[in-house]
Structure formats: C-alpha cells, structure tokens
Amino acid sequence: MSEEEKKEPQESGTAEAGEQAKQKTAEAEADPEKAAKLKAAAEARAARAAAKAAAEAAEAAEASAPPAPSPKQPELDAAAALIRREVADEALEEVYINELNGHMPTIIVKNDYWRSIAELLKIENDLTYLRNVSGVDYETHLEVVYHLVSLQSGRELTVKVKADREKPEVSSATPVWATANWNEREIYDLLGIVFTGHPDLRRIMMPDDWVGHPLRKDYEPLDSEV
Amino acid sequence: MIRTEELLLNVGPQHPSTHGVFRIVVKLDGEVITEATPVMGYLHRGTEKLAEQLNYTQIIPYTDRMDYVSAMTNNYVLVHAVETMMGLEVPERAEFMRLIVMELQRVASHLVWWGTYLLDIGAMSPFLYAFRDRETIINLFNELCGARLTYNYMRVGGVKWDAPPGWIDKVSEFIPYMEGKLREYDKLVSGNEIFLARIKGIGKYDAATAIDYGLSGANLRCTGVDWDLRKAEPYSLYSRFEFDVPLGQNGDCYDRYRIRLEEISQSLRILKQAIAQFPSGGETMGKVPRAIRPPAGEVYTRIESPRGEIGCHIVSKGKAEPYRLKFRRPSFVNLQILPKLLIGETMTNLITILGGVDIVVGEVDC
C-alpha cells in the first residue's frame, strides 16, 4: 500500500464530516420544523439558566433579609419567657418554630429541668392535655418528644428532651400527666430510654425476656430470617 | 363469717369480650376486683419498625391493619401527614371522596361497637342487625376499592380510585335507610330496663381525670369536654359542613353509649351535605412528584377517628422512607384508664367497662 493510499481515507474522512455539518445546516434551513425545534431548545436552555440564576438570587436575598415572623412567635416567646423566669435561665437548649408543622412552637429542654418545666407548663400555661409522646433515635443521641395542647385555647407546644445514647435517662412526665405512663413504657421498651421517676417502668409490647430495643437504629434481630 | 380466698384470674388473651388478643390479670376478692393488670403485645407486629424500610405509599396498607375496623381514617392520617410536610394540594373531588368514605367508616365502626357491646352485655339480636347494616357499607367500599376491610384506598395527593358510576347514588340511598334503622335500634335497646341497669352509672370518671389520662373520642366527650378534632382543629373539608358534637355529663358507660349512637346520626348528616355538594367532575389525584420525598423535618398531624385522636408523627430526612414513624393510637391511650376504673367493681362490670372503652387490639398493639 502506498502512502498516498493511506492518506486518502483520512482526507475523505474530514471531508465527510464537513459534508455532514453542511448537510445538517442545509437540512435545518430546508426543514423549518427542525429549525424551530433547535431554536426552542436553545431558548429553553437560556430560560433554565435564567431561572436558576433567579432562584439563587432569591435564596441569597432570603438569607440576607430576615424571614417574616411566624404567627405563633408571640406564643413561643411567652412560653420561653415563663420558663426562663420561673425555672432557670439555662433550662432551655433551643427555642424555635417548626414551620413544616403549621408553625408549631417547639422547645428543647435540658433533662435536669424537665420535671419542673412540665409542672409549670401544665399549671401556669394551661397545657393540660398531653396528646402524644414519641421517642426518636437520631444515632448521635436519643430524643423524647412530648406534644402538648390546651383544650381551652387550642394552643400547642412541642417539648423535646435529649438523652445520651449510652446512658439514656429522661425524667418521667407520668407524675404530671397520667397519660405519659404507657407511652413512656412503650418508648422504654422499643428504644431503651430509662424514665427516672416512672412508677412502673416495664416492657409493654415485647416479651419481658426480650434482648435489645427494636426501634434503635443499630438493633440486630436475633433471628435474621424473621 | 364467710372468708374468701384471694383469686388470681386470667381474662384473655383468648376471650370473646376482650375483642381480640388482649389479656387482663385480675385479683378477685369474692366477686370484687382488687387489682387489674392489662397485658398486651400479643398482636404487636412492629409496624413502626417495618415502616422505616418502606416508602410512604408502601406504608398505607400497614395502616389498614392497625385499626382494622376503621381502616379509612388510618389511611387518611398517614397521607395527611405526608401532604402536610410536602405542602401538596389535594383536588376537591378527591377530598370529597375521602370525607365520604371516612364518615361511612365512622358509621360502620360505631355499628360494630354497638353490636358487639350489646353482645358482651347479653343481647344477641342487636349484633345481627348491626352487622347486617354494616355489610351495606362494606359492600359499598368493596365496590369502590375491591376490599372489605383493608382498603388501601388513599394515596399521597388523592385517592386511588374514583367512585364507580352510580356509587354516590347508592350512598345517598343508604342515608335515609340508616336513619330509619337507627331510630328502630334506639327503640329496641336504649330504653331496656335491664340494659340501663347494667350500664348507667358504671365506669364513671370526671373531666379532669379524662384529660389527665389523655382520653379522646367518646371517652373524653362523655364527661362534657367539647373536643372533637373535626371542630377543634378542622382538617379535610369538615369546616364546610354543619354538625353537632354530642356531649355527655356523667362520664359513665351510658353516656358513652348515647354519644356513639348520636355520632352515627351526625355522620349521616355530614354525608347528606357532602353528597349534595359533591363536585360533578374533577381529578382524583393531585400533582404529586414521582418520588415522594418529604423535606427533612418533622410533623405531627392528628384526626378524629371513631375511637378518638389518631396521630402520626413523622421524622423525615428527605428520603423516600421515613426516618421514624410513630402512630398515636387512641385505643392504646384510652385503655390506660381501665385498671383505675376496675378497682372495686364486679367481674360482670369488667366486661361492661372494657366494652365501653371501645378498643381494637390491632391498634393497641400496632
């Protein structure tokens, strides 16, 4: 094979590519539909980029400008002020509005003060009805969530108490709200949180000789096939 | 002097009047109960643990199996929680369908309670009447979604199936039929001397105790506390309809009985208005993203089930599966007051009081 022959296909290759590109534009010119599609695609790309930029700008603006205050903010502030005045300044770990849940006022309290806060909320803040108690394993720590409501005014408050994963202890709310009794037993059973001051802390769902607490994230079933 | 030995008696777990696999260990002095210890967990399936490996649509059938007498309201509490988190709009027609099935479910559930309660107390025929009429509702549900008890009907953003042709007419035919039957049943049972002697003044507690124990539903309202979530914290379309919340005064089994019967007629009243306003067209599913991933955060939503406040606490980490899902089950919470009520009562009253609480063991154990 001579060198000329070897060269030829290459040349023809580039020539072909050039031809194809030419053809494409020609086709586009010839076919108005295709041209419109190309144009639309380009426009859509531009629009997307613009929208992204706008969203980023809005986000930045949101971050700099303070968000509108929640309608439940005064309620939350009043409850927090009451606790700080009556119990202790450092009793509250965090105070915030849970916007996702219809602006639910939420406080995180320190376990040492939880019992006296519970009494205060029930008597002074009229939160007589404990509607739900949940336990959550966050892997870094455990948390007990108390959902409270006043049947007179419909005012709500969520109280959270954090517990250490290795030695989980939370003061029991059962002496304040009798309904906490079985709820706390269930949390003890399934998550292994020990409620100090609970009158009857036993397993409630699992058998008495069960090993481990099933709702823990690192729980391993005894029989993996089950 | 007659001396009686203290007797430890096991009631359940297999006993017809415990309405499922629920057990109470009672200490008896003669015929009087001195101590009662409820034992549960025989039906514990670990729904909350299982849910952590399932996506939200897959969890819906599990809710059917909690309170299997009232599966529609259980469906609703879960999808409502997810919709709240994602801020989804539900089309009006879908919301109407939900409300209609929930109110039909309330009627069906109260009929089961009425029939079985009277059966516990010793009246056989009301049970047959109640189950005959409940069957009509179950057939309506069967036509709608192909299941008699575990419907799996609601979805995040709407309902799975639209009403088949003629279904709404069948519901509106059922309402006057049931109203007539309700009057008949009231005449048949409610004035019966023996029945009244069995339930009047039994299992009494006051409003403060009910609130302290977190009771809800008829168990709370029998003490005169006006707290029905359909009115107090309206969800769905309940604020559009006129209805009353029946209240008691004495907090005894008789008041609970009266409230549940009255709630059936109030449900029929809501149904009548809902059918009159039922939209003639429209979608049954809203715009829902293909993957249902609620944003990270947590939410607690609650609705009024036939047994009281059923709640759903979801902790999401922005994934398709919940990080933690907790159900607040009214049967479980309402049952707590039982040991307190039983002390000093006779064995016969144990059945009356337990039946009056209205539990479904699938929901107690979850």
Coordinates of C-alpha atoms in Angstrom, one line a residue, chain B residues 65-346:
Chain B
R65 CA -54.1 -3.3 59.7
M66 CA -53.8 -1.2 62.8
D67 CA -57.4 -0.3 63.5
Y68 CA -59.0 -2.8 61.1
V69 CA -62.5 -1.7 62.0
S70 CA -61.7 1.8 60.8
A71 CA -59.1 1.5 58.0
M72 CA -60.2 4.6 56.1
T73 CA -59.3 7.0 58.9
N74 CA -56.0 5.3 59.4
N75 CA -55.2 5.7 55.7
Y76 CA -56.1 9.4 56.0
V77 CA -53.8 10.2 59.0
L78 CA -50.8 9.0 57.1
V79 CA -51.4 10.6 53.8
H80 CA -52.4 13.8 55.5
A81 CA -49.1 13.9 57.4
V82 CA -47.1 13.4 54.2
E83 CA -49.2 16.0 52.4
T84 CA -48.7 18.5 55.2
M85 CA -44.9 18.0 55.0
M86 CA -44.8 18.4 51.2
G87 CA -47.4 21.1 51.0
L88 CA -49.4 19.2 48.5
E89 CA -52.8 20.3 47.2
V90 CA -55.5 17.7 47.1
P91 CA -58.1 18.1 44.3
E92 CA -61.6 18.9 45.7
R93 CA -63.2 15.7 44.3
A94 CA -60.6 13.5 45.9
E95 CA -61.1 15.3 49.2
F96 CA -64.8 14.8 49.0
M97 CA -64.3 11.1 48.3
R98 CA -62.1 10.9 51.4
L99 CA -64.5 12.7 53.6
I100 CA -67.4 10.5 52.4
V101 CA -65.6 7.2 53.0
M102 CA -64.3 8.4 56.4
E103 CA -67.8 9.3 57.6
L104 CA -69.2 6.0 56.2
Q105 CA -66.4 4.3 58.1
R106 CA -67.4 6.1 61.3
V107 CA -70.9 4.8 60.9
A108 CA -69.6 1.2 60.2
S109 CA -67.2 1.3 63.1
H110 CA -69.8 2.5 65.6
L111 CA -72.2 -0.2 64.4
V112 CA -69.6 -2.8 65.1
W113 CA -69.1 -1.3 68.5
W114 CA -72.9 -1.1 69.2
G115 CA -73.5 -4.7 68.1
T116 CA -70.5 -6.3 70.0
Y117 CA -71.1 -4.2 73.1
L118 CA -74.7 -5.4 73.4
L119 CA -73.5 -8.9 72.7
D120 CA -71.0 -8.6 75.6
I121 CA -73.8 -7.5 77.8
G122 CA -76.0 -10.3 76.8
A123 CA -78.2 -9.2 73.9
M124 CA -77.8 -11.3 70.8
S125 CA -80.0 -9.9 68.2
P126 CA -78.7 -6.3 68.0
F127 CA -75.4 -7.8 66.9
L128 CA -77.1 -9.3 63.9
Y129 CA -78.9 -6.1 63.0
A130 CA -75.7 -4.0 63.3
F131 CA -73.7 -6.4 61.2
R132 CA -76.4 -6.5 58.5
D133 CA -76.3 -2.7 58.1
R134 CA -72.5 -2.6 58.3
E135 CA -72.4 -5.1 55.5
T136 CA -74.1 -2.5 53.2
I137 CA -71.3 0.0 53.9
I138 CA -68.6 -2.8 53.4
N139 CA -70.2 -3.6 50.1
L140 CA -70.0 0.0 49.1
F141 CA -66.3 0.0 50.0
N142 CA -65.8 -3.3 48.2
E143 CA -67.3 -1.8 45.1
L144 CA -65.0 1.2 45.4
C145 CA -61.7 -0.5 46.1
G146 CA -62.1 -4.2 46.0
A147 CA -61.6 -4.9 49.6
R148 CA -63.9 -5.4 52.5
L149 CA -61.7 -4.3 55.4
T150 CA -58.2 -3.4 54.3
Y151 CA -58.9 -0.9 51.7
N152 CA -55.5 0.7 50.8
Y153 CA -57.7 3.4 49.3
M154 CA -56.0 6.7 49.8
R155 CA -52.8 7.9 48.3
V156 CA -50.5 10.9 49.0
G157 CA -52.2 13.6 46.9
G158 CA -55.6 12.0 46.4
V159 CA -57.4 8.7 46.2
K160 CA -56.6 5.6 44.2
W161 CA -60.0 5.1 42.6
D162 CA -62.8 7.4 41.6
A163 CA -66.4 6.5 42.5
P164 CA -67.8 3.9 40.0
P165 CA -71.0 5.0 38.2
G166 CA -74.0 5.0 40.5
W167 CA -71.9 4.7 43.6
I168 CA -72.8 8.1 45.0
D169 CA -76.5 7.4 44.4
K170 CA -76.1 4.2 46.5
V171 CA -74.5 6.2 49.3
S172 CA -77.4 8.7 49.2
E173 CA -79.9 5.8 49.3
F174 CA -78.2 4.3 52.3
I175 CA -78.5 7.5 54.4
P176 CA -82.3 7.6 54.9
Y177 CA -82.3 3.8 55.3
M178 CA -79.8 4.0 58.1
E179 CA -81.6 6.9 59.7
G180 CA -84.7 4.8 59.9
K181 CA -82.9 1.8 61.3
L182 CA -81.1 4.0 63.9
R183 CA -84.5 5.1 65.3
E184 CA -85.6 1.4 65.4
Y185 CA -82.4 0.3 67.2
D186 CA -82.8 3.1 69.7
K187 CA -86.3 2.0 70.4
L188 CA -85.3 -1.6 70.6
V189 CA -82.4 -1.3 73.1
S190 CA -81.8 2.1 74.6
G191 CA -84.9 2.1 76.9
N192 CA -84.5 -1.5 78.1
E193 CA -84.6 -1.7 81.9
I194 CA -82.0 -4.5 82.2
F195 CA -79.7 -2.8 79.8
L196 CA -79.9 0.5 81.7
A197 CA -79.3 -1.2 85.0
R198 CA -76.1 -2.7 83.5
I199 CA -74.6 0.5 82.1
K200 CA -76.0 3.6 84.0
G201 CA -73.5 4.9 86.5
I202 CA -70.9 2.3 85.6
G203 CA -67.3 3.2 84.9
K204 CA -67.6 6.8 86.0
Y205 CA -64.9 9.4 85.8
D206 CA -64.8 13.2 85.7
A207 CA -63.5 15.6 83.1
A208 CA -60.2 16.3 84.9
T209 CA -59.4 12.6 85.1
A210 CA -60.2 12.1 81.4
I211 CA -57.9 14.9 80.4
D212 CA -55.2 13.7 82.7
Y213 CA -55.3 10.3 81.1
G214 CA -55.3 11.8 77.7
L215 CA -58.6 10.1 76.7
S216 CA -60.1 11.1 73.4
G217 CA -63.2 10.5 71.4
A218 CA -66.4 9.4 73.1
N219 CA -64.4 8.5 76.2
L220 CA -63.5 12.2 76.6
R221 CA -66.7 13.8 75.5
C222 CA -68.8 11.7 77.8
T223 CA -67.5 13.9 80.6
G224 CA -68.7 17.1 78.9
V225 CA -65.4 18.2 77.4
D226 CA -66.2 19.7 74.0
W227 CA -63.2 18.4 72.0
D228 CA -63.8 16.9 68.6
L229 CA -60.9 17.4 66.2
R230 CA -63.3 17.9 63.3
K231 CA -64.4 21.0 65.0
A232 CA -61.5 22.0 67.3
E233 CA -58.7 21.7 64.7
P234 CA -60.6 21.3 61.4
Y235 CA -58.9 19.2 58.7
S236 CA -60.2 17.9 55.3
L237 CA -63.4 19.8 54.5
Y238 CA -65.1 19.5 57.8
S239 CA -65.3 23.3 58.3
R240 CA -67.8 23.4 55.4
F241 CA -70.4 21.2 57.0
E242 CA -72.9 21.7 59.8
F243 CA -72.9 19.1 62.5
D244 CA -73.1 18.9 66.3
V245 CA -70.6 17.3 68.7
P246 CA -72.7 15.2 71.1
L247 CA -71.6 15.6 74.8
G248 CA -72.3 13.7 77.9
Q249 CA -72.5 14.9 81.5
N250 CA -71.9 11.9 83.8
G251 CA -68.9 10.3 82.3
D252 CA -70.4 6.8 82.6
C253 CA -70.9 3.9 80.2
Y254 CA -74.4 5.1 79.4
D255 CA -73.2 8.5 78.2
R256 CA -70.6 6.8 76.0
Y257 CA -73.3 4.7 74.6
R258 CA -75.5 7.6 73.8
I259 CA -72.7 9.7 72.3
R260 CA -71.7 6.9 69.9
L261 CA -75.3 6.4 68.7
E262 CA -75.7 10.2 68.3
E263 CA -72.4 10.3 66.3
I264 CA -73.8 7.9 63.8
S265 CA -76.7 10.3 63.0
Q266 CA -74.3 13.3 62.9
S267 CA -72.1 11.4 60.5
L268 CA -75.2 10.7 58.3
R269 CA -75.9 14.5 58.5
I270 CA -72.4 15.3 57.2
L271 CA -72.8 12.7 54.5
K272 CA -76.0 14.2 53.3
Q273 CA -74.4 17.6 52.9
A274 CA -71.3 16.1 51.3
I275 CA -73.3 14.3 48.7
A276 CA -75.4 17.5 47.9
Q277 CA -72.1 19.4 47.3
F278 CA -70.2 16.6 45.6
P279 CA -68.4 18.0 42.6
S280 CA -69.6 16.5 39.3
G281 CA -66.2 16.3 37.8
G282 CA -62.5 16.8 38.5
E283 CA -59.4 14.9 39.3
T284 CA -58.9 12.3 42.0
M285 CA -55.2 12.7 42.1
G286 CA -53.3 15.9 42.6
K287 CA -49.9 16.8 41.1
V288 CA -47.5 14.6 43.0
P289 CA -43.8 14.1 42.3
R290 CA -42.9 10.7 41.1
A291 CA -40.8 10.0 44.1
I292 CA -42.5 11.0 47.3
R293 CA -39.7 12.6 49.4
P294 CA -40.9 14.9 52.1
P295 CA -38.4 17.6 53.1
A296 CA -36.2 17.0 56.1
G297 CA -38.0 17.9 59.3
E298 CA -40.8 16.6 61.4
V299 CA -44.6 16.8 61.6
Y300 CA -47.3 15.7 63.9
T301 CA -50.8 15.5 62.4
R302 CA -54.0 14.2 64.1
I303 CA -57.5 13.5 63.1
E304 CA -60.7 12.3 64.8
S305 CA -61.0 8.6 64.3
P306 CA -64.2 6.8 65.6
R307 CA -62.1 5.9 68.7
G308 CA -60.6 9.3 69.3
E309 CA -57.5 11.2 68.3
I310 CA -55.3 9.2 65.9
G311 CA -52.0 10.9 65.3
C312 CA -49.0 10.4 63.0
H313 CA -45.6 11.7 63.9
I314 CA -43.1 11.6 61.0
V315 CA -39.4 12.4 61.2
S316 CA -38.1 12.7 57.7
K317 CA -34.5 13.1 56.5
G318 CA -35.6 13.9 53.0
K319 CA -35.6 10.3 51.8
A320 CA -38.4 8.2 50.3
E321 CA -38.6 6.3 53.6
P322 CA -39.5 7.8 56.9
Y323 CA -36.6 8.1 59.4
R324 CA -39.1 7.5 62.2
L325 CA -42.8 7.0 62.1
K326 CA -44.9 7.0 65.2
F327 CA -48.6 6.4 65.4
R328 CA -50.6 7.8 68.3
R329 CA -53.3 5.2 68.7
P330 CA -56.4 6.2 70.5
S331 CA -57.2 2.6 71.6
F332 CA -53.8 2.3 73.3
V333 CA -54.1 5.6 75.1
N334 CA -57.8 5.2 76.1
L335 CA -57.1 1.8 77.6
Q336 CA -54.8 3.2 80.2
I337 CA -57.6 4.2 82.5
L338 CA -59.0 0.7 82.6
P339 CA -57.1 -0.6 85.7
K340 CA -58.2 2.5 87.6
L341 CA -61.9 2.1 86.7
L342 CA -61.9 -1.7 87.5
I343 CA -60.9 -1.5 91.2
G344 CA -63.9 -2.1 93.4
E345 CA -66.1 -3.3 90.5
T346 CA -67.5 -6.8 90.0

